[in-house]
JSON list of C-alpha atoms in Angstrom, two decimals:
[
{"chain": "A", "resi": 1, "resn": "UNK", "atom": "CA", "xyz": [0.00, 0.00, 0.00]},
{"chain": "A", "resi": 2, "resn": "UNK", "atom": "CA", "xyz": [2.55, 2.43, 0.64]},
{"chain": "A", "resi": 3, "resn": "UNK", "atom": "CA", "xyz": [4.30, 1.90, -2.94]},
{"chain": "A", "resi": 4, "resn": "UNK", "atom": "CA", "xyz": [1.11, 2.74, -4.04]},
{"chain": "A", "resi": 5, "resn": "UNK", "atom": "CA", "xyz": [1.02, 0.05, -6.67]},
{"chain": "A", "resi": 6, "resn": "UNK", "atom": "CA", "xyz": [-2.39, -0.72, -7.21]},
{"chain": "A", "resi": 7, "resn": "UNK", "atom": "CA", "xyz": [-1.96, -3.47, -9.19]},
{"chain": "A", "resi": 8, "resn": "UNK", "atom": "CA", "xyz": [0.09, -5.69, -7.19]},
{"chain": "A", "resi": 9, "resn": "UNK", "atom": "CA", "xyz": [-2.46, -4.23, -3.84]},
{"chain": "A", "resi": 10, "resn": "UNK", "atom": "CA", "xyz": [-5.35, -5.39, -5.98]},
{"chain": "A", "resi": 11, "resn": "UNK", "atom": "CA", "xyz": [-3.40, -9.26, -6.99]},
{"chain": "A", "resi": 12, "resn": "UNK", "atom": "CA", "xyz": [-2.72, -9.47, -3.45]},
{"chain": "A", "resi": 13, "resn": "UNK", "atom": "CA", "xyz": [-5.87, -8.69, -1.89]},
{"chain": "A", "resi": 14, "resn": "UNK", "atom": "CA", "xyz": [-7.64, -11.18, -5.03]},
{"chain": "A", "resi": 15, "resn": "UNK", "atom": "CA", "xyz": [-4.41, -13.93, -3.46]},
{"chain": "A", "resi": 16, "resn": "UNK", "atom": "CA", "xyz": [-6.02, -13.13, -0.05]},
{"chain": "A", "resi": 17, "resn": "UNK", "atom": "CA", "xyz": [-9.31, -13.99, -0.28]},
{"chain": "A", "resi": 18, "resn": "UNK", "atom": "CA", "xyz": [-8.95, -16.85, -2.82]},
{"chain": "A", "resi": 19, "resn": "UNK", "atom": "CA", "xyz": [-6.31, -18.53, 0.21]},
{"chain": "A", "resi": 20, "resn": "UNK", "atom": "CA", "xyz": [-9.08, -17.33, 2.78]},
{"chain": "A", "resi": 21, "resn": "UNK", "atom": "CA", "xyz": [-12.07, -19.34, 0.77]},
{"chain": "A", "resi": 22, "resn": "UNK", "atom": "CA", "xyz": [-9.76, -21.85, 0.10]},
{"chain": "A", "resi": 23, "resn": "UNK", "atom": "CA", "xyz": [-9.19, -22.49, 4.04]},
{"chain": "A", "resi": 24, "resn": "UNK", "atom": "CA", "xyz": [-12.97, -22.15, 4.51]},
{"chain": "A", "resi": 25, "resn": "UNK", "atom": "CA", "xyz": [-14.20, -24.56, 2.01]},
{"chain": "A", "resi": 26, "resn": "UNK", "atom": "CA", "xyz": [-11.51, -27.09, 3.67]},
{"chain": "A", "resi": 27, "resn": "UNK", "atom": "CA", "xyz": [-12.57, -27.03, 6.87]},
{"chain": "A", "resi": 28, "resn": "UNK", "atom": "CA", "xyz": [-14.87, -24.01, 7.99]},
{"chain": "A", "resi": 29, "resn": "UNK", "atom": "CA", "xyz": [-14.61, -20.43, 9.05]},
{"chain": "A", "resi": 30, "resn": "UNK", "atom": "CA", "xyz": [-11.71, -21.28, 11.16]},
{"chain": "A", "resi": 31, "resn": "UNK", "atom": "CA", "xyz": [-9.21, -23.14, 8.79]},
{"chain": "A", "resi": 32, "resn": "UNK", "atom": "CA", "xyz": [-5.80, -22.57, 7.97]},
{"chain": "A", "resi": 33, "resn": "UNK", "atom": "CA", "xyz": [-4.09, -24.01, 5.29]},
{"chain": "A", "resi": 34, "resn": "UNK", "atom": "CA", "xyz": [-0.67, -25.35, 5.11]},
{"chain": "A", "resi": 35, "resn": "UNK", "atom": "CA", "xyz": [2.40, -24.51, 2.96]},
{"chain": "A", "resi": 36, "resn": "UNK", "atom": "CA", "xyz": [1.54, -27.35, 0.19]},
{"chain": "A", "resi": 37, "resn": "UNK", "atom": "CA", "xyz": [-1.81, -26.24, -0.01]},
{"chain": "A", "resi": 38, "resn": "UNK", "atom": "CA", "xyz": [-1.76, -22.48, -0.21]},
{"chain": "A", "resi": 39, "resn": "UNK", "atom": "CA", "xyz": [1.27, -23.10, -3.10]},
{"chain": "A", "resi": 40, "resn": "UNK", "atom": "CA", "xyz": [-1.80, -24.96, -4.95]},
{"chain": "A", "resi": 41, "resn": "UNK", "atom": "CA", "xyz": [-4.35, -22.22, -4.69]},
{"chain": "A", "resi": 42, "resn": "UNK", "atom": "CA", "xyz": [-1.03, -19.79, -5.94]},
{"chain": "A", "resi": 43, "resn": "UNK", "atom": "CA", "xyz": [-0.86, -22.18, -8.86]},
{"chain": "A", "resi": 44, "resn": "UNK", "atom": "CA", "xyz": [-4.56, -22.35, -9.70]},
{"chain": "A", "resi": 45, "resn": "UNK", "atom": "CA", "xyz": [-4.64, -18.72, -10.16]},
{"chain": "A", "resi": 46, "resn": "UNK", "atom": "CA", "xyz": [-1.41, -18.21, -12.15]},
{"chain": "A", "resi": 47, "resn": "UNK", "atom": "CA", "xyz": [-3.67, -21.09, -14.67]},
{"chain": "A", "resi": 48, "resn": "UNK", "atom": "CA", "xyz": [-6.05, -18.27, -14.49]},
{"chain": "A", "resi": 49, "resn": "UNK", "atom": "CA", "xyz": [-4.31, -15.71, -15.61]},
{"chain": "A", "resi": 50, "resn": "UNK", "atom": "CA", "xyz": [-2.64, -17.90, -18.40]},
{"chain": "A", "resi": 51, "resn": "UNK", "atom": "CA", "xyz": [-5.77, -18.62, -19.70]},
{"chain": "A", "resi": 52, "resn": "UNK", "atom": "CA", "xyz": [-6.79, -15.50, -19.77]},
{"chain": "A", "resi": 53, "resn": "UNK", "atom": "CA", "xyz": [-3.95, -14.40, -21.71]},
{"chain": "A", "resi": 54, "resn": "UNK", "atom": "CA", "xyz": [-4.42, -16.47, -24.21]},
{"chain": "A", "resi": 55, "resn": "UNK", "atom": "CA", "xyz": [-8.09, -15.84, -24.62]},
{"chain": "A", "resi": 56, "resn": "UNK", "atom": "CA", "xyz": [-7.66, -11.60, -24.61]},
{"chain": "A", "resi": 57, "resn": "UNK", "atom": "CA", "xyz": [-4.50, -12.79, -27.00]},
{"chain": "A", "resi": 58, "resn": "UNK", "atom": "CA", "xyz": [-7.40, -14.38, -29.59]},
{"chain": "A", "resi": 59, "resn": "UNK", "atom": "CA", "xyz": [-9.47, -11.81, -28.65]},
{"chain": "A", "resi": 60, "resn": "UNK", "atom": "CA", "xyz": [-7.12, -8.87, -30.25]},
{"chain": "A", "resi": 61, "resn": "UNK", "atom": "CA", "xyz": [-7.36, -7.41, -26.41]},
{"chain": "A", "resi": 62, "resn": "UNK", "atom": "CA", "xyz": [-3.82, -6.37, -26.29]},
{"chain": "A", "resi": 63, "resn": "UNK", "atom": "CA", "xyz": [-4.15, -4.30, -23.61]},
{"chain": "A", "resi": 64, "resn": "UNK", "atom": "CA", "xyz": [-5.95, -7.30, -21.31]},
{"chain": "A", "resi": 65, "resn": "UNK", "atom": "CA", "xyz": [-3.47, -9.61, -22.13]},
{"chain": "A", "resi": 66, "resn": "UNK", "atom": "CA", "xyz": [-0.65, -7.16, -20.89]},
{"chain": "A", "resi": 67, "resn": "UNK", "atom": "CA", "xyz": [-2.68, -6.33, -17.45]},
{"chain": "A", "resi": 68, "resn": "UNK", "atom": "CA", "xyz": [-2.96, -10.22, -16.89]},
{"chain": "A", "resi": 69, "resn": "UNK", "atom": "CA", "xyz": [0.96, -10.67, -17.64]},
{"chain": "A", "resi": 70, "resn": "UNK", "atom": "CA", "xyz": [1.69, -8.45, -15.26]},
{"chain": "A", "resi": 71, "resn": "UNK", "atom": "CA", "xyz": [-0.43, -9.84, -12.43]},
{"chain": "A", "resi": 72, "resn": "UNK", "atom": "CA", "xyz": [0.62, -13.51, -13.26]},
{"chain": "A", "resi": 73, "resn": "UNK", "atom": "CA", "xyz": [4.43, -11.73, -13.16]},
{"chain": "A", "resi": 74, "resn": "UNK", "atom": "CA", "xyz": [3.18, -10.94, -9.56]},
{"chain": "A", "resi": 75, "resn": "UNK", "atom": "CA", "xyz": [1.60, -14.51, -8.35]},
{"chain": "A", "resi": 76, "resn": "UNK", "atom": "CA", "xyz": [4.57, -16.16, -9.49]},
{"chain": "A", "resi": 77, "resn": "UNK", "atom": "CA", "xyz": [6.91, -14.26, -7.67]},
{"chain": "A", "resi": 78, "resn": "UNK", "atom": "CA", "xyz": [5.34, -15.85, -4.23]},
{"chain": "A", "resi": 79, "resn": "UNK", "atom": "CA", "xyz": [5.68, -19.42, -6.10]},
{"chain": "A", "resi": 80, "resn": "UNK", "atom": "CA", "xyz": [8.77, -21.56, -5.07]},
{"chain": "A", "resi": 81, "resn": "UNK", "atom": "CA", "xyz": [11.42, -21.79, -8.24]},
{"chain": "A", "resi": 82, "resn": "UNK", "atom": "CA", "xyz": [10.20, -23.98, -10.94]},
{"chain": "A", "resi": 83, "resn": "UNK", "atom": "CA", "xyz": [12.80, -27.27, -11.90]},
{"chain": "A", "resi": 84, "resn": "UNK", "atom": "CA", "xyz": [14.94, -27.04, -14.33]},
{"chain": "A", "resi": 85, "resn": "UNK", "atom": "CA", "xyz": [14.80, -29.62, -17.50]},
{"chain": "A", "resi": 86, "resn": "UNK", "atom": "CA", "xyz": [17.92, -31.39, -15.83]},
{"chain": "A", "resi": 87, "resn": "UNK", "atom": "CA", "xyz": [16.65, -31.85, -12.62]},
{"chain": "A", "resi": 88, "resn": "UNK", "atom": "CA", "xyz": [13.39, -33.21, -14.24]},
{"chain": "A", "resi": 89, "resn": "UNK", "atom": "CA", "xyz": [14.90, -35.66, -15.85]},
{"chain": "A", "resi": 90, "resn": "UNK", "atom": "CA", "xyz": [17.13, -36.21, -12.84]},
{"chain": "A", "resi": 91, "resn": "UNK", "atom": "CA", "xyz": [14.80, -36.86, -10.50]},
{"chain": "A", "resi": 92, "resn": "UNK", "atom": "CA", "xyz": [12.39, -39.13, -12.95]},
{"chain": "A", "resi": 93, "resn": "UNK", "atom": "CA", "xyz": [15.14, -41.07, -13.44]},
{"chain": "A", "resi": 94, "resn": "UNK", "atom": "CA", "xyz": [15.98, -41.75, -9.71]},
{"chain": "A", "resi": 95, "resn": "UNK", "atom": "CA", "xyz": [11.84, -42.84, -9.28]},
{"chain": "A", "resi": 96, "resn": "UNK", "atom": "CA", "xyz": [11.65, -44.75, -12.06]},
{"chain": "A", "resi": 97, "resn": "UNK", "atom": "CA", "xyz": [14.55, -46.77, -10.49]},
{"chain": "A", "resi": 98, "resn": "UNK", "atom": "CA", "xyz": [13.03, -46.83, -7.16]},
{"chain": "A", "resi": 99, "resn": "UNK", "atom": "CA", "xyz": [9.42, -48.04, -8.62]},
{"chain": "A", "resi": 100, "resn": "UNK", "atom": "CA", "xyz": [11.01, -50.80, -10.67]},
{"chain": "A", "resi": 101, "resn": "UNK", "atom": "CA", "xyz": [9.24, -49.33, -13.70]},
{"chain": "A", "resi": 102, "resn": "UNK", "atom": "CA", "xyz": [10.47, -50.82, -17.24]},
{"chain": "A", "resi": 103, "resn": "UNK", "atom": "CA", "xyz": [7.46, -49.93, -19.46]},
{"chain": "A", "resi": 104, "resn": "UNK", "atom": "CA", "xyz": [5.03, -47.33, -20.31]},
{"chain": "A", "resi": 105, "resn": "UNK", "atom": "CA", "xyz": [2.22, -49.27, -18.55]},
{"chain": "A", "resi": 106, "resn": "UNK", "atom": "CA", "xyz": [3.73, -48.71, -15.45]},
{"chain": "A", "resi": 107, "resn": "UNK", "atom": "CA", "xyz": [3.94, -45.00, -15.89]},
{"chain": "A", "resi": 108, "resn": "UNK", "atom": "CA", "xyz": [0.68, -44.18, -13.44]},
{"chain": "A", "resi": 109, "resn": "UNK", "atom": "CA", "xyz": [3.21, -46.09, -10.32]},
{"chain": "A", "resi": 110, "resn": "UNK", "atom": "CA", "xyz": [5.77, -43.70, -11.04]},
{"chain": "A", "resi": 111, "resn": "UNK", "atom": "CA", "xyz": [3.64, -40.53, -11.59]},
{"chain": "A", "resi": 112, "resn": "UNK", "atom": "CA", "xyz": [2.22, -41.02, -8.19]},
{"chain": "A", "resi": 113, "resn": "UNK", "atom": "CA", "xyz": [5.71, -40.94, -6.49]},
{"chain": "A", "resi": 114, "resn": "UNK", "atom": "CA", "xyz": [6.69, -37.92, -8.88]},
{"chain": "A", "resi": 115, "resn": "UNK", "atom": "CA", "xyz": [4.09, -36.11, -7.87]},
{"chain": "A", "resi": 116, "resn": "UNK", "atom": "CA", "xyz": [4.89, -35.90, -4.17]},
{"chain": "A", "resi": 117, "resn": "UNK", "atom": "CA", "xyz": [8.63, -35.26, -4.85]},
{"chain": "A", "resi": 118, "resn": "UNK", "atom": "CA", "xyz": [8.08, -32.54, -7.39]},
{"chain": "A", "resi": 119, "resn": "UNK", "atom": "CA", "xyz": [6.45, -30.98, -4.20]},
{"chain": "A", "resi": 120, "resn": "UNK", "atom": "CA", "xyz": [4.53, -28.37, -7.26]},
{"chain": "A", "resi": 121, "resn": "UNK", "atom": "CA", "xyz": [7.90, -27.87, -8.65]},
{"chain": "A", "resi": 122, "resn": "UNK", "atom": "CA", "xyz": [7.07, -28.81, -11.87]},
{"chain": "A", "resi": 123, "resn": "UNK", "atom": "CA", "xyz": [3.35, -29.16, -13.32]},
{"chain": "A", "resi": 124, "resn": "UNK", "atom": "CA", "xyz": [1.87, -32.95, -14.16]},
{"chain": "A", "resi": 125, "resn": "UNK", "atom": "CA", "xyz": [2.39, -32.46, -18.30]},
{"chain": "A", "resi": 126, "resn": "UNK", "atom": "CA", "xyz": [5.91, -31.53, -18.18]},
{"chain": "A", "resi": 127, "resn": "UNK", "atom": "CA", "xyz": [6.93, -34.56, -15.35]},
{"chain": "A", "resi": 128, "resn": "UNK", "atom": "CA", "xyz": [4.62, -37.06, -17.90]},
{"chain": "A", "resi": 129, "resn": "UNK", "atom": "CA", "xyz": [6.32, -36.11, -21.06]},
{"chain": "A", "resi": 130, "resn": "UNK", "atom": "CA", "xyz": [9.57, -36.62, -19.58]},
{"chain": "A", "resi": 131, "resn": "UNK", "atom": "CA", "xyz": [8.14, -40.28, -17.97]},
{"chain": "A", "resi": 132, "resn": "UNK", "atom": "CA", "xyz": [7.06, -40.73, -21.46]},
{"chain": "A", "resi": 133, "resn": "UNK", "atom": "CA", "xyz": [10.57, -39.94, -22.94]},
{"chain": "A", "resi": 134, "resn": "UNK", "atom": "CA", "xyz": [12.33, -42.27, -20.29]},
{"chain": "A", "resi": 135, "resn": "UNK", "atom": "CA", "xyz": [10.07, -45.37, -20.55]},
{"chain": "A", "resi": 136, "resn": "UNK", "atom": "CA", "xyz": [9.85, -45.20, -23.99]},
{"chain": "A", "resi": 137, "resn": "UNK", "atom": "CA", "xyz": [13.50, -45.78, -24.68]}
]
């Protein structure tokens, strides 16, 4: 407030209340979330503002699209760091040894353990292309 920057006031007040409904939907008036979870509502609302992107983008709204960027510059600032391609394919390497895995058909087994050591590191598509990749070969 004192920065007087309006827009990132208004993203964080929007952040606010999305955590706050979030906590109340999960268990009533007086819920809290935890780390894990509040990171998810983050990332549902930076898929928000990517969508809307693209949509003003189709739209020819220009000026939209460049309001959105901004906020979703904002949200993901309050994200933890993203993985890089390396440590993707470091760490799907290092569960599909632990799983056993040897073939595509076993690719749901090691998903399941990805997704609780990408901790919302790294979204579902990217870890199950690089699954994919691995298995494949």
């Amino acid at each position: 407030m004192r920065e007087k920057n309006a827009t990132k006031l208004g993203v964080l007040r929007m952040l606010k209340s999305a955590l706050k409904y979030s906590a109340i939907e999960k268990s009533g008036a007086e819920g809290e979330l935890n780390d894990s979870e509040a990171a998810q509502v983050i990332r549902k609302q930076v898929k928000q503002r990517q969508d809307s992107i693209e949509s003003f983008e189709k739209g020819g709204r220009a000026e939209l699209a460049a309001k959105e960027k901004n906020e979703l510059s904002i949200l993901q600032s309050y994200l933890p760091q993203p993985m890089t391609a390396e440590e993707i394919a470091k760490v799907v390497r290092e569960t599909i040894a632990e799983v056993g895995a040897t073939s595509r058909a076993q690719m749901g087994a090691v998903m399941k353990a990805l997704q609780s050591k990408a901790a919302g590191r790294a979204d579902g598509k990217t870890l199950s292309e690089e699954v994919q990749k691995q298995l494949g070969s």
